[in-house]
Amino acid sequence: MKLTDYEKAMFEGEHGRAKARAMDLLVRYGEALGAERLVETNNVAGAFNASTPSVQAIAQKGMEHIYSELNLDSDEVVEVPHMVAHTCQLITGIDNDNWELQGVDKSLVDMQRANEKYLGRRGVNMFATCTPYQVGNVPVKGEHCAWMESSAVIYCNSVLGARTNVEGKESTGAAALTGRIPFWGFHITENRRGTHLVELDVEVDDMMDWGLLGYYIGEVIGEDIPVINGRSHQPDLIKLKHFGAAAASSGGVEMYHIPGITPEADTVKEAFGTRKIKGTFRYGAKERRETYEKLQSSTEKKVDFIMLGCPHNSIDQMALIAHMLEDKKIHSDVQLWVHTPRAIKQVAERNGYIDVIRDAGGVVMSDTCPAISRRLPAGTKVIATDSAKQAHYLPAITGVQGWFGSVSDCVDAALTGQWNGRA
Amino acid sequence: MDIATEAKPETIVLKGRKVVGGRAEGEALVTTETISGWGGINERTGTIIERRHEMRDVSFAGKILVFPGAKGSSGWSAYFHMTRLNGVQPQAMIFTRMTTKIALGAVVTRVPAITELDQDPLTVIETGDWVVVDADAGTVTITKKDRS
């Protein structure tokens, strides 16, 4: 791989051992990909925080051991300098406030907090959300990024027109210290054009509609780049956040175009550029119905846990849930957790939404989610969620049965203890 | 077929591109399905745990893992990284679909890895075959398992 003089100097240790180890990882990774060079990045979203039992043994040796081993793949333990790129922490395993409800051991909470202090001083901003684009990290079109989190990557590429591959814990660790990432995949303009056409024969309007469309597209497209044509309604952040998370769960979609909506194509022709259309799919009432059925993994109508807010809720979603719960009480056999980024939680608190949700018997969680933490209320057997992503992962990861539906169907289940959702 | 050729095990050599250097040999574990890291494997045992995976409950620890590649969460590399720290990583990786997840995952698992082979490894190699991966030379040498 070709390195600039500055990159060579970092590689050879002229800028310290941490950067030398980071460059070593980036060169091994770039060569594995077959990349010709690195590209500069000043926007890194990664997983740095220590919050799991498996990290505890390493944490006891010192925080620099965690970064060296897990974020740089380095046997040499290096002092960690300040990050050179703008860097943020994505979602983590523990809610710093509601950890007892999660059933987390206090020693893990102490580790997470100590690790946050260590990282914070070095410039890792503790957004602690899967949606950094909701709380201040909104890359501009064309900006080269190094992001993890599949639902954030697809949003970054498609809705914002910024450029990132699905990075990992080690590559983001190295990128944050060097401001470099392999120039490969979605960093290259020609690789961002559409591959498959999806024609809509049915209206796609509310959040559930967009979630179903995303889940369908992931299943049929896999890792390719869909171009969606025939929309009847203007989507917003909430709908595209849900759509992308669903497409990245059932498949590996990292980029899509909705001509006229997403920034890299105004027309279908422009979305494909010089690429030949590899295939066309039609999404109609039948496909919608089948996708809805696929997302249901429960036969038991009695529910005991309602999970809302994956990807993390926007302030408008928090407002809607508070509105639906005003002067009501959730069923005594049901637990309701609503997830939103910590920064948005503060606004929701100020608006009184948190009080309303709490008075109804629900809990507002931040920093984490049940799929990431693998922690559900004790004894949970049947869940209901408005997230296609959680409906996909939670039954697989935790062995529960799951219902998927609209936010109003989920709130209804919270109030009645029964699932009465409809497609 | 005369006795001399029958007694000699069949050997096939594939040529490909090095992803991670090094040499390893062992028994092949072949799956035509992609593997999830986070949520798809147990990093303490090297076992595939995905609900509907054809290799569910099978461990790749110490095997030459032959598969299409990675799918799912961006935690892929971190989970295969953990299999190495726990000593249950595969001995080598042979795969067909290049992505950032598999490239980084192979690098941090630190096992010989190879792709872009001149024949489809998913059909040429079967579970139980003895496979030598020489990633630096870009070769995969397969000795078919004894069927007698």
Coordinates of C-alpha atoms in Angstrom, one line a residue:
Chain A
M1 CA 0.0 0.0 0.0
K2 CA 1.2 3.5 -0.8
L3 CA 1.8 5.7 2.2
T4 CA 2.4 9.5 2.3
D5 CA 5.5 10.8 4.0
Y6 CA 3.5 11.7 7.0
E7 CA 1.9 8.3 7.2
K8 CA 5.3 6.6 6.9
A9 CA 6.6 8.8 9.7
M10 CA 3.7 7.7 11.9
F11 CA 4.3 4.0 10.9
E12 CA 7.9 4.3 11.9
G13 CA 7.1 5.7 15.3
E14 CA 8.2 9.3 14.8
H15 CA 4.9 10.4 16.3
G16 CA 4.8 7.9 19.2
R17 CA 4.2 4.3 19.8
A18 CA 0.4 4.4 19.8
K19 CA 0.3 5.9 16.3
A20 CA 2.9 3.4 15.1
R21 CA 0.7 0.5 16.3
A22 CA -2.4 2.2 14.8
M23 CA -0.6 2.5 11.4
D24 CA 0.5 -1.1 11.6
L25 CA -3.1 -2.2 12.0
L26 CA -4.3 0.1 9.2
V27 CA -1.6 -1.2 6.8
R28 CA -2.4 -4.9 7.6
Y29 CA -6.2 -4.1 7.2
G30 CA -5.7 -2.1 4.0
E31 CA -3.5 -4.8 2.4
A32 CA -6.1 -7.5 3.4
L33 CA -8.8 -5.4 1.6
G34 CA -6.5 -4.8 -1.4
A35 CA -6.7 -1.0 -0.9
E36 CA -4.1 1.1 -2.7
R37 CA -3.9 3.8 -0.1
L38 CA -5.4 5.4 3.0
V39 CA -7.7 8.4 3.0
E40 CA -7.9 11.2 5.6
T41 CA -10.8 11.2 8.0
N42 CA -11.8 13.6 10.7
N43 CA -15.0 11.8 11.8
V44 CA -14.8 8.5 13.7
A45 CA -17.7 6.8 15.5
G46 CA -16.5 3.6 17.3
A47 CA -16.8 1.3 20.2
F48 CA -14.2 2.2 22.8
N49 CA -16.1 1.8 26.1
A50 CA -15.5 -1.1 28.4
S51 CA -18.8 -2.5 29.7
T52 CA -18.7 -6.3 29.5
P53 CA -17.5 -9.0 31.8
S54 CA -15.0 -10.3 29.2
V55 CA -13.2 -6.9 29.2
Q56 CA -12.9 -6.9 33.0
A57 CA -9.7 -9.0 33.2
I58 CA -7.9 -6.6 30.8
A59 CA -9.3 -3.5 32.5
Q60 CA -7.7 -4.6 35.8
K61 CA -4.3 -4.3 34.1
G62 CA -5.0 -0.7 33.2
M63 CA -7.1 1.2 30.7
E64 CA -4.2 1.5 28.2
H65 CA -4.3 -2.3 28.0
I66 CA -7.9 -2.2 26.7
Y67 CA -7.2 0.3 24.0
S68 CA -4.0 -1.4 22.9
E69 CA -5.4 -4.9 22.7
L70 CA -9.0 -4.3 21.7
N71 CA -8.9 -1.0 19.8
L72 CA -5.5 -1.4 18.1
D73 CA -4.9 -5.2 18.0
S74 CA -1.5 -4.5 19.5
D75 CA 0.5 -6.9 21.8
E76 CA 2.6 -3.9 22.7
V77 CA 0.9 -1.9 25.4
V78 CA 1.0 1.8 24.4
E79 CA 0.2 5.0 26.2
V80 CA -2.9 6.4 24.5
P81 CA -2.6 10.1 23.4
H82 CA -5.4 12.5 22.6
M83 CA -7.4 11.5 19.5
V84 CA -6.5 13.4 16.4
A85 CA -9.9 12.9 14.6
H86 CA -13.3 14.1 15.9
T87 CA -14.3 10.9 17.7
C88 CA -17.4 9.6 19.5
Q89 CA -18.5 6.6 21.4
L90 CA -21.5 4.7 19.9
I91 CA -24.0 2.7 22.0
T92 CA -22.6 0.9 25.0
G93 CA -23.7 -1.9 27.3
I94 CA -24.7 -0.2 30.5
D95 CA -27.2 2.7 31.2
N96 CA -25.2 4.8 33.7
D97 CA -28.4 5.6 35.6
N98 CA -30.7 2.6 35.1
W99 CA -28.0 -0.1 35.5
E100 CA -29.8 -1.7 38.5
L101 CA -33.0 -2.2 36.4
Q102 CA -30.7 -3.9 33.8
G103 CA -29.4 -6.2 36.4
V104 CA -25.8 -5.1 36.0
D105 CA -23.1 -5.8 38.6
K106 CA -21.8 -2.6 40.3
S107 CA -18.2 -3.5 39.5
L108 CA -19.1 -3.3 35.7
V109 CA -20.7 0.1 36.2
D110 CA -17.6 1.4 38.0
M111 CA -15.4 0.0 35.2
Q112 CA -17.5 1.7 32.5
R113 CA -17.5 5.0 34.3
A114 CA -13.7 4.9 34.9
N115 CA -13.1 4.0 31.3
E116 CA -15.4 6.8 30.2
K117 CA -13.3 9.3 32.1
Y118 CA -10.1 7.9 30.6
L119 CA -11.5 8.1 27.1
G120 CA -13.3 11.4 27.6
R121 CA -10.0 13.2 28.5
R122 CA -8.5 11.8 25.3
G123 CA -11.3 13.2 23.1
V124 CA -13.7 10.3 22.7
N125 CA -17.0 12.1 23.0
M126 CA -19.5 10.1 25.1
F127 CA -22.6 10.3 22.9
A128 CA -23.3 6.7 23.8
T129 CA -25.9 6.2 21.1
C130 CA -26.3 4.2 17.9
T131 CA -27.5 7.5 16.3
P132 CA -24.7 10.0 16.5
Y133 CA -26.4 11.9 13.7
Q134 CA -29.2 12.9 16.1
V135 CA -26.9 14.4 18.7
G136 CA -24.4 16.6 16.9
N137 CA -22.4 14.4 14.6
V138 CA -23.9 15.2 11.2
P139 CA -21.3 14.6 8.5
V140 CA -21.7 16.6 5.3
K141 CA -22.0 15.2 1.8
G142 CA -18.7 13.8 0.6
E143 CA -17.1 13.7 4.1
H144 CA -14.9 10.6 4.6
C145 CA -15.9 8.9 7.9
A146 CA -14.9 5.8 9.8
W147 CA -18.1 4.6 11.5
M148 CA -19.2 1.4 13.1
E149 CA -22.9 0.5 13.8
S150 CA -24.7 -0.8 10.7
S151 CA -27.8 1.4 11.2
A152 CA -25.6 4.5 11.5
V153 CA -23.4 3.6 8.5
I154 CA -26.4 3.2 6.2
Y155 CA -27.8 6.5 7.3
C156 CA -24.4 8.2 6.9
N157 CA -23.9 6.9 3.4
S158 CA -27.5 7.2 2.1
V159 CA -29.3 10.0 3.8
L160 CA -26.3 12.3 4.4
G161 CA -24.1 11.4 1.4
A162 CA -21.0 11.1 3.6
R163 CA -18.7 8.1 3.0
T164 CA -18.0 5.2 5.3
N165 CA -17.6 1.5 5.2
V166 CA -18.8 -0.7 8.1
E167 CA -15.7 -0.3 10.3
G168 CA -14.8 -2.3 13.4
K169 CA -13.6 -1.8 16.9
E170 CA -9.9 -2.0 15.9
S171 CA -10.1 0.1 12.7
T172 CA -12.0 2.9 14.4
G173 CA -9.5 2.8 17.3
A174 CA -6.6 3.2 14.8
A175 CA -8.5 5.9 12.7
A176 CA -9.1 8.0 15.8
L177 CA -5.4 8.2 16.6
T178 CA -4.1 8.7 13.0
G179 CA -7.0 10.4 11.1
R180 CA -6.7 7.7 8.4
I181 CA -8.8 4.8 7.1
P182 CA -8.3 2.5 4.0
F183 CA -9.5 4.1 0.8
W184 CA -11.8 1.3 -0.3
G185 CA -15.5 0.4 -0.9
F186 CA -17.9 3.3 -0.2
H187 CA -15.1 5.9 -0.1
I188 CA -14.8 5.5 -3.9
T189 CA -17.5 7.3 -6.0
E190 CA -18.1 4.5 -8.5
N191 CA -18.8 2.0 -5.8
R192 CA -21.7 4.1 -4.5
R193 CA -24.0 3.7 -7.5
G194 CA -27.2 1.5 -7.4
T195 CA -27.2 -2.2 -8.3
H196 CA -30.9 -3.2 -8.0
L197 CA -34.2 -1.4 -8.6
V198 CA -37.1 -1.7 -6.1
E199 CA -40.4 -0.5 -7.5
L200 CA -43.1 0.3 -4.9
D201 CA -46.6 -0.8 -5.8
V202 CA -48.0 0.0 -2.3
E203 CA -48.0 3.2 -0.3
V204 CA -45.2 3.5 2.2
D205 CA -46.1 6.2 4.7
D206 CA -45.8 5.6 8.4
M207 CA -42.8 4.4 10.4
M208 CA -44.0 0.8 10.4
D209 CA -44.4 0.9 6.6
W210 CA -40.8 2.1 6.2
G211 CA -39.5 -0.6 8.7
L212 CA -41.3 -3.3 6.7
L213 CA -39.9 -2.0 3.4
G214 CA -36.4 -2.0 4.8
Y215 CA -36.7 -5.5 6.2
Y216 CA -38.0 -6.7 2.8
I217 CA -35.2 -5.0 0.9
G218 CA -32.5 -6.4 3.1
E219 CA -33.8 -9.9 2.6
V220 CA -33.9 -9.7 -1.2
I221 CA -30.9 -7.4 -1.8
G222 CA -28.4 -8.8 0.7
E223 CA -25.3 -6.5 0.5
D224 CA -26.1 -4.7 -2.8
I225 CA -27.3 -1.1 -3.3
P226 CA -31.0 -0.7 -3.9
V227 CA -32.6 2.2 -5.7
I228 CA -36.2 2.8 -4.5
N229 CA -38.7 4.1 -7.0
G230 CA -42.3 5.0 -6.9
R231 CA -42.6 6.6 -3.4
S232 CA -45.8 8.2 -2.6
H233 CA -44.9 10.0 0.6
Q234 CA -41.9 12.2 1.8
P235 CA -40.0 10.3 4.5
D236 CA -38.3 12.1 7.5
L237 CA -35.4 11.3 9.8
I238 CA -37.4 8.9 12.0
K239 CA -38.7 6.9 9.0
L240 CA -35.3 6.6 7.3
K241 CA -33.6 5.8 10.6
H242 CA -36.0 2.9 11.0
F243 CA -35.8 1.9 7.3
G244 CA -32.0 1.7 7.2
A245 CA -31.7 -0.2 10.5
A246 CA -34.2 -2.8 9.2
A247 CA -32.4 -3.2 5.8
A248 CA -29.0 -3.5 7.6
S249 CA -30.5 -6.3 9.9
S250 CA -32.2 -8.6 7.5
G251 CA -29.4 -8.0 4.9
G252 CA -26.2 -6.2 4.9
V253 CA -27.3 -3.0 3.1
E254 CA -24.9 -0.2 3.7
M255 CA -26.1 2.3 1.0
Y256 CA -29.3 3.0 -0.9
H257 CA -30.8 5.7 -3.1
I258 CA -34.3 7.2 -3.1
P259 CA -34.0 9.5 -6.1
G260 CA -35.2 13.0 -5.3
I261 CA -34.8 12.4 -1.5
T262 CA -31.3 11.1 -0.9
P263 CA -28.5 13.5 -2.0
E264 CA -26.5 11.5 -4.6
A265 CA -29.3 11.0 -7.2
D266 CA -32.2 13.1 -8.3
T267 CA -33.3 10.5 -10.9
V268 CA -33.2 6.7 -11.2
K269 CA -30.8 7.1 -14.1
E270 CA -28.5 9.1 -12.0
A271 CA -28.7 6.6 -9.1
F272 CA -27.3 3.8 -11.4
G273 CA -24.9 6.0 -13.3
T274 CA -23.0 3.7 -15.7
R275 CA -23.9 0.6 -13.8
K276 CA -26.2 -2.0 -15.4
I277 CA -29.3 -2.8 -13.3
K278 CA -28.6 -6.3 -11.9
G279 CA -32.3 -7.0 -11.1
T280 CA -35.7 -5.5 -10.3
F281 CA -38.0 -6.3 -7.4
R282 CA -41.6 -5.2 -7.0
Y283 CA -42.8 -4.4 -3.4
G284 CA -46.6 -4.7 -3.2
A285 CA -49.3 -5.6 -0.7
K286 CA -48.3 -9.3 -0.8
E287 CA -44.6 -8.6 0.0
R288 CA -45.6 -6.2 2.7
R289 CA -47.9 -8.8 4.3
E290 CA -45.2 -11.6 4.1
T291 CA -42.6 -9.3 5.6
Y292 CA -44.9 -8.5 8.5
E293 CA -45.5 -12.2 9.2
K294 CA -41.7 -12.9 9.1
L295 CA -41.1 -10.4 11.8
Q296 CA -43.5 -12.1 14.2
S297 CA -41.8 -14.8 16.2
S298 CA -44.4 -15.2 18.9
T299 CA -47.6 -17.2 19.2
E300 CA -48.4 -16.0 22.8
K301 CA -50.7 -13.0 23.0
K302 CA -49.8 -12.2 26.6
V303 CA -46.7 -9.9 26.5
D304 CA -44.4 -9.0 29.4
F305 CA -41.9 -6.5 27.9
I306 CA -42.3 -3.6 25.5
M307 CA -39.1 -2.3 23.9
L308 CA -39.4 1.1 22.1
G309 CA -36.6 3.2 20.6
C310 CA -34.3 1.2 18.3
P311 CA -32.5 3.0 16.7
H312 CA -32.6 5.4 19.6
N313 CA -35.7 7.6 19.6
S314 CA -35.8 11.2 18.3
I315 CA -37.4 13.9 20.5
D316 CA -40.5 13.7 18.4
Q317 CA -40.8 10.0 19.0
M318 CA -40.4 10.7 22.8
A319 CA -43.2 13.3 22.5
L320 CA -45.5 10.9 20.7
I321 CA -45.0 8.1 23.3
A322 CA -45.6 10.6 26.2
H323 CA -48.7 11.8 24.5
M324 CA -50.1 8.2 24.2
L325 CA -49.3 7.5 27.8
E326 CA -50.7 10.7 29.3
D327 CA -52.8 10.0 32.4
K328 CA -52.6 6.2 31.8
K329 CA -51.0 3.3 33.6
I330 CA -49.2 0.4 31.9
H331 CA -50.4 -3.1 32.8
S332 CA -49.0 -4.5 36.1
D333 CA -47.5 -7.6 34.4
V334 CA -45.7 -5.5 31.7
Q335 CA -42.4 -3.6 31.7
L336 CA -41.9 -0.8 29.3
W337 CA -38.4 0.6 28.3
V338 CA -38.1 3.5 26.0
H339 CA -34.7 4.2 24.6
T340 CA -33.3 7.6 23.5
P341 CA -29.8 9.2 23.4
R342 CA -28.8 10.8 26.7
A343 CA -28.7 14.3 25.1
I344 CA -32.3 13.9 23.9
K345 CA -33.3 12.5 27.2
Q346 CA -32.3 15.8 28.8
V347 CA -34.6 17.7 26.4
A348 CA -37.4 15.2 27.1
E349 CA -36.9 15.7 30.8
R350 CA -37.3 19.4 30.4
N351 CA -40.4 19.0 28.3
G352 CA -42.0 16.8 30.9
Y353 CA -42.1 13.7 28.7
I354 CA -40.0 11.7 31.1
D355 CA -42.4 12.4 33.9
V356 CA -45.4 11.3 31.9
I357 CA -43.7 8.1 30.8
R358 CA -42.5 7.4 34.4
D359 CA -45.9 8.2 35.9
A360 CA -47.4 5.7 33.5
G361 CA -45.0 3.1 34.8
G362 CA -42.4 3.1 32.0
V363 CA -38.6 3.6 32.1
V364 CA -36.6 5.9 29.8
M365 CA -33.2 4.3 29.1
S366 CA -30.1 5.8 27.5
D367 CA -26.6 4.7 26.5
T368 CA -27.7 1.1 25.6
C369 CA -30.4 -1.2 24.3
P370 CA -31.4 -4.8 25.1
A371 CA -29.8 -6.3 22.0
I372 CA -26.4 -4.6 22.8
S373 CA -26.5 -5.3 26.5
R374 CA -28.2 -8.7 26.2
R375 CA -30.2 -7.6 29.3
L376 CA -34.0 -7.8 29.6
P377 CA -36.2 -7.5 32.6
A378 CA -36.0 -10.7 34.6
G379 CA -38.4 -13.4 33.5
T380 CA -39.1 -11.8 30.1
K381 CA -40.7 -14.4 27.7
V382 CA -42.6 -12.4 25.2
I383 CA -41.6 -9.0 23.9
A384 CA -43.3 -6.4 21.7
T385 CA -41.3 -3.8 19.8
D386 CA -41.8 -1.1 17.1
S387 CA -38.3 -1.9 15.8
A388 CA -37.7 -4.4 13.0
K389 CA -34.1 -4.6 14.1
Q390 CA -34.9 -5.6 17.7
A391 CA -37.6 -8.0 16.4
H392 CA -34.9 -9.6 14.3
Y393 CA -32.1 -9.8 16.9
L394 CA -33.7 -10.2 20.3
P395 CA -35.3 -13.6 19.8
A396 CA -32.0 -14.9 18.4
I397 CA -29.8 -13.4 21.1
T398 CA -32.0 -13.9 24.2
G399 CA -34.4 -16.7 23.2
V400 CA -37.5 -14.6 23.8
Q401 CA -40.6 -14.6 21.5
G402 CA -41.3 -11.4 19.7
W403 CA -44.1 -9.3 18.3
F404 CA -43.4 -6.4 15.8
G405 CA -45.8 -3.6 15.2
S406 CA -46.5 0.1 15.1
V407 CA -45.7 2.3 18.1
S408 CA -49.4 2.6 18.9
D409 CA -49.9 -1.2 18.8
C410 CA -46.9 -1.5 21.2
V411 CA -48.2 1.2 23.6
D412 CA -51.6 -0.6 23.5
A413 CA -49.9 -3.8 24.4
A414 CA -48.1 -2.0 27.3
L415 CA -51.5 -0.8 28.6
T416 CA -53.5 -4.0 28.2
G417 CA -50.8 -6.7 28.6
Q418 CA -52.1 -8.2 25.3
W419 CA -50.8 -8.1 21.8
N420 CA -53.5 -6.9 19.4
G421 CA -51.3 -5.6 16.6
R422 CA -52.3 -5.5 13.0
A423 CA -50.3 -5.4 9.7
Chain B
M1 CA -8.8 -47.4 -12.1
D2 CA -5.6 -49.2 -11.2
I3 CA -4.5 -49.8 -7.7
A4 CA -1.7 -47.3 -7.7
T5 CA -3.9 -44.3 -8.3
E6 CA -6.7 -45.6 -6.1
A7 CA -4.3 -45.8 -3.1
K8 CA -3.0 -42.3 -3.6
P9 CA -5.3 -39.7 -2.1
E10 CA -6.6 -37.0 -4.5
T11 CA -4.8 -33.7 -4.1
I12 CA -6.1 -30.4 -5.5
V13 CA -4.2 -27.1 -5.6
L14 CA -6.1 -23.8 -5.7
K15 CA -4.4 -20.4 -6.4
G16 CA -5.7 -17.2 -4.8
R17 CA -4.8 -13.9 -3.1
K18 CA -3.3 -13.5 0.3
V19 CA -5.4 -11.6 2.8
V20 CA -3.3 -12.4 5.9
G21 CA 0.0 -14.1 5.5
G22 CA 1.2 -17.3 7.1
R23 CA 0.8 -21.1 6.7
A24 CA -1.5 -23.5 8.5
E25 CA -2.9 -26.9 7.9
G26 CA -5.8 -28.8 9.3
E27 CA -9.3 -30.3 8.8
A28 CA -11.7 -28.2 6.8
L29 CA -15.1 -27.0 8.1
V30 CA -17.1 -25.8 5.1
T31 CA -20.3 -23.8 5.2
T32 CA -22.1 -22.2 2.3
E33 CA -23.7 -19.7 4.6
T34 CA -22.1 -16.4 5.8
I35 CA -21.3 -16.1 9.5
S36 CA -22.3 -13.4 11.9
G37 CA -19.7 -12.3 14.5
W38 CA -21.6 -10.4 17.1
G39 CA -24.8 -12.4 17.8
G40 CA -23.7 -15.3 15.6
I41 CA -20.9 -17.0 17.5
N42 CA -19.9 -17.8 21.0
E43 CA -16.5 -16.2 21.4
R44 CA -15.6 -18.4 24.4
T45 CA -16.1 -21.8 22.6
G46 CA -15.7 -20.8 18.9
T47 CA -19.2 -22.2 18.3
I48 CA -21.8 -20.9 15.8
I49 CA -25.0 -20.0 17.7
E50 CA -27.2 -18.4 15.0
R51 CA -30.7 -19.8 15.3
R52 CA -31.2 -20.9 11.7
H53 CA -27.5 -21.5 10.6
E54 CA -26.7 -24.9 9.0
M55 CA -23.6 -25.1 11.3
R56 CA -25.4 -24.2 14.5
D57 CA -23.7 -25.7 17.6
V58 CA -20.6 -26.6 15.5
S59 CA -17.2 -25.2 16.7
F60 CA -14.7 -23.8 14.2
A61 CA -11.9 -23.8 16.8
G62 CA -8.7 -25.3 15.3
K63 CA -10.4 -25.9 11.9
I64 CA -9.7 -24.4 8.4
L65 CA -12.9 -22.4 8.1
V66 CA -14.2 -22.3 4.6
F67 CA -17.2 -19.9 4.1
P68 CA -18.6 -17.2 1.9
G69 CA -17.7 -14.4 4.4
A70 CA -19.0 -12.2 7.1
K71 CA -22.5 -10.8 7.7
G72 CA -24.3 -8.8 10.3
S73 CA -23.1 -6.4 12.9
S74 CA -19.9 -4.2 12.8
G75 CA -18.9 -6.2 15.9
W76 CA -17.7 -9.0 13.6
S77 CA -13.9 -8.3 14.1
A78 CA -14.2 -7.7 17.8
Y79 CA -15.9 -11.1 18.3
F80 CA -13.3 -13.0 16.2
H81 CA -10.6 -11.0 18.0
M82 CA -12.0 -12.5 21.2
T83 CA -11.9 -16.0 19.9
R84 CA -8.1 -15.6 19.4
L85 CA -7.7 -14.2 22.9
N86 CA -9.7 -17.2 24.2
G87 CA -7.7 -19.7 22.1
V88 CA -10.7 -20.9 20.1
Q89 CA -10.0 -19.2 16.7
P90 CA -10.0 -21.1 13.4
Q91 CA -6.6 -22.1 12.1
A92 CA -7.1 -20.4 8.8
M93 CA -9.9 -18.7 6.8
I94 CA -10.8 -19.3 3.2
F95 CA -13.6 -17.1 1.9
T96 CA -15.2 -15.8 -1.3
R97 CA -16.8 -12.4 -0.6
M98 CA -14.5 -9.5 0.4
T99 CA -16.0 -7.0 2.9
T100 CA -14.5 -4.7 5.5
K101 CA -15.9 -7.0 8.2
I102 CA -14.1 -10.1 7.0
A103 CA -10.9 -8.3 6.1
L104 CA -10.5 -6.7 9.5
G105 CA -11.8 -9.8 11.2
A106 CA -9.1 -12.0 9.6
V107 CA -6.4 -9.5 10.4
V108 CA -7.2 -9.3 14.1
T109 CA -7.8 -13.1 14.4
R110 CA -4.2 -13.3 13.1
V111 CA -4.6 -16.5 11.1
P112 CA -3.6 -17.1 7.5
A113 CA -6.4 -16.0 5.2
I114 CA -6.9 -16.3 1.5
T115 CA -9.6 -15.2 -1.1
E116 CA -10.1 -14.8 -4.9
L117 CA -9.4 -18.5 -5.5
D118 CA -9.3 -19.8 -9.1
Q119 CA -12.0 -22.4 -8.3
D120 CA -15.0 -22.1 -5.9
P121 CA -13.6 -23.3 -2.5
L122 CA -17.2 -23.9 -1.3
T123 CA -17.7 -26.6 -3.8
V124 CA -14.1 -28.0 -4.2
I125 CA -13.5 -28.3 -0.4
E126 CA -15.7 -30.5 1.8
T127 CA -15.9 -30.7 5.6
G128 CA -13.2 -33.2 6.7
D129 CA -10.8 -32.7 3.9
W130 CA -7.2 -32.0 4.9
V131 CA -6.3 -28.5 3.8
V132 CA -2.9 -26.7 3.7
V133 CA -3.2 -22.9 3.4
D134 CA 0.0 -21.1 2.4
A135 CA -1.3 -17.6 2.2
D136 CA 2.2 -16.1 1.3
A137 CA 2.4 -18.4 -1.7
G138 CA -1.3 -17.9 -2.4
T139 CA -2.0 -21.6 -2.5
V140 CA -4.6 -23.9 -0.9
T141 CA -3.7 -27.6 -1.1
I142 CA -6.6 -30.0 -0.5
T143 CA -6.3 -33.7 0.2
K144 CA -9.7 -35.2 -0.1
K145 CA -10.8 -37.2 3.0
D146 CA -10.7 -41.0 2.8
R147 CA -14.2 -42.2 1.7
S148 CA -13.6 -45.9 2.4

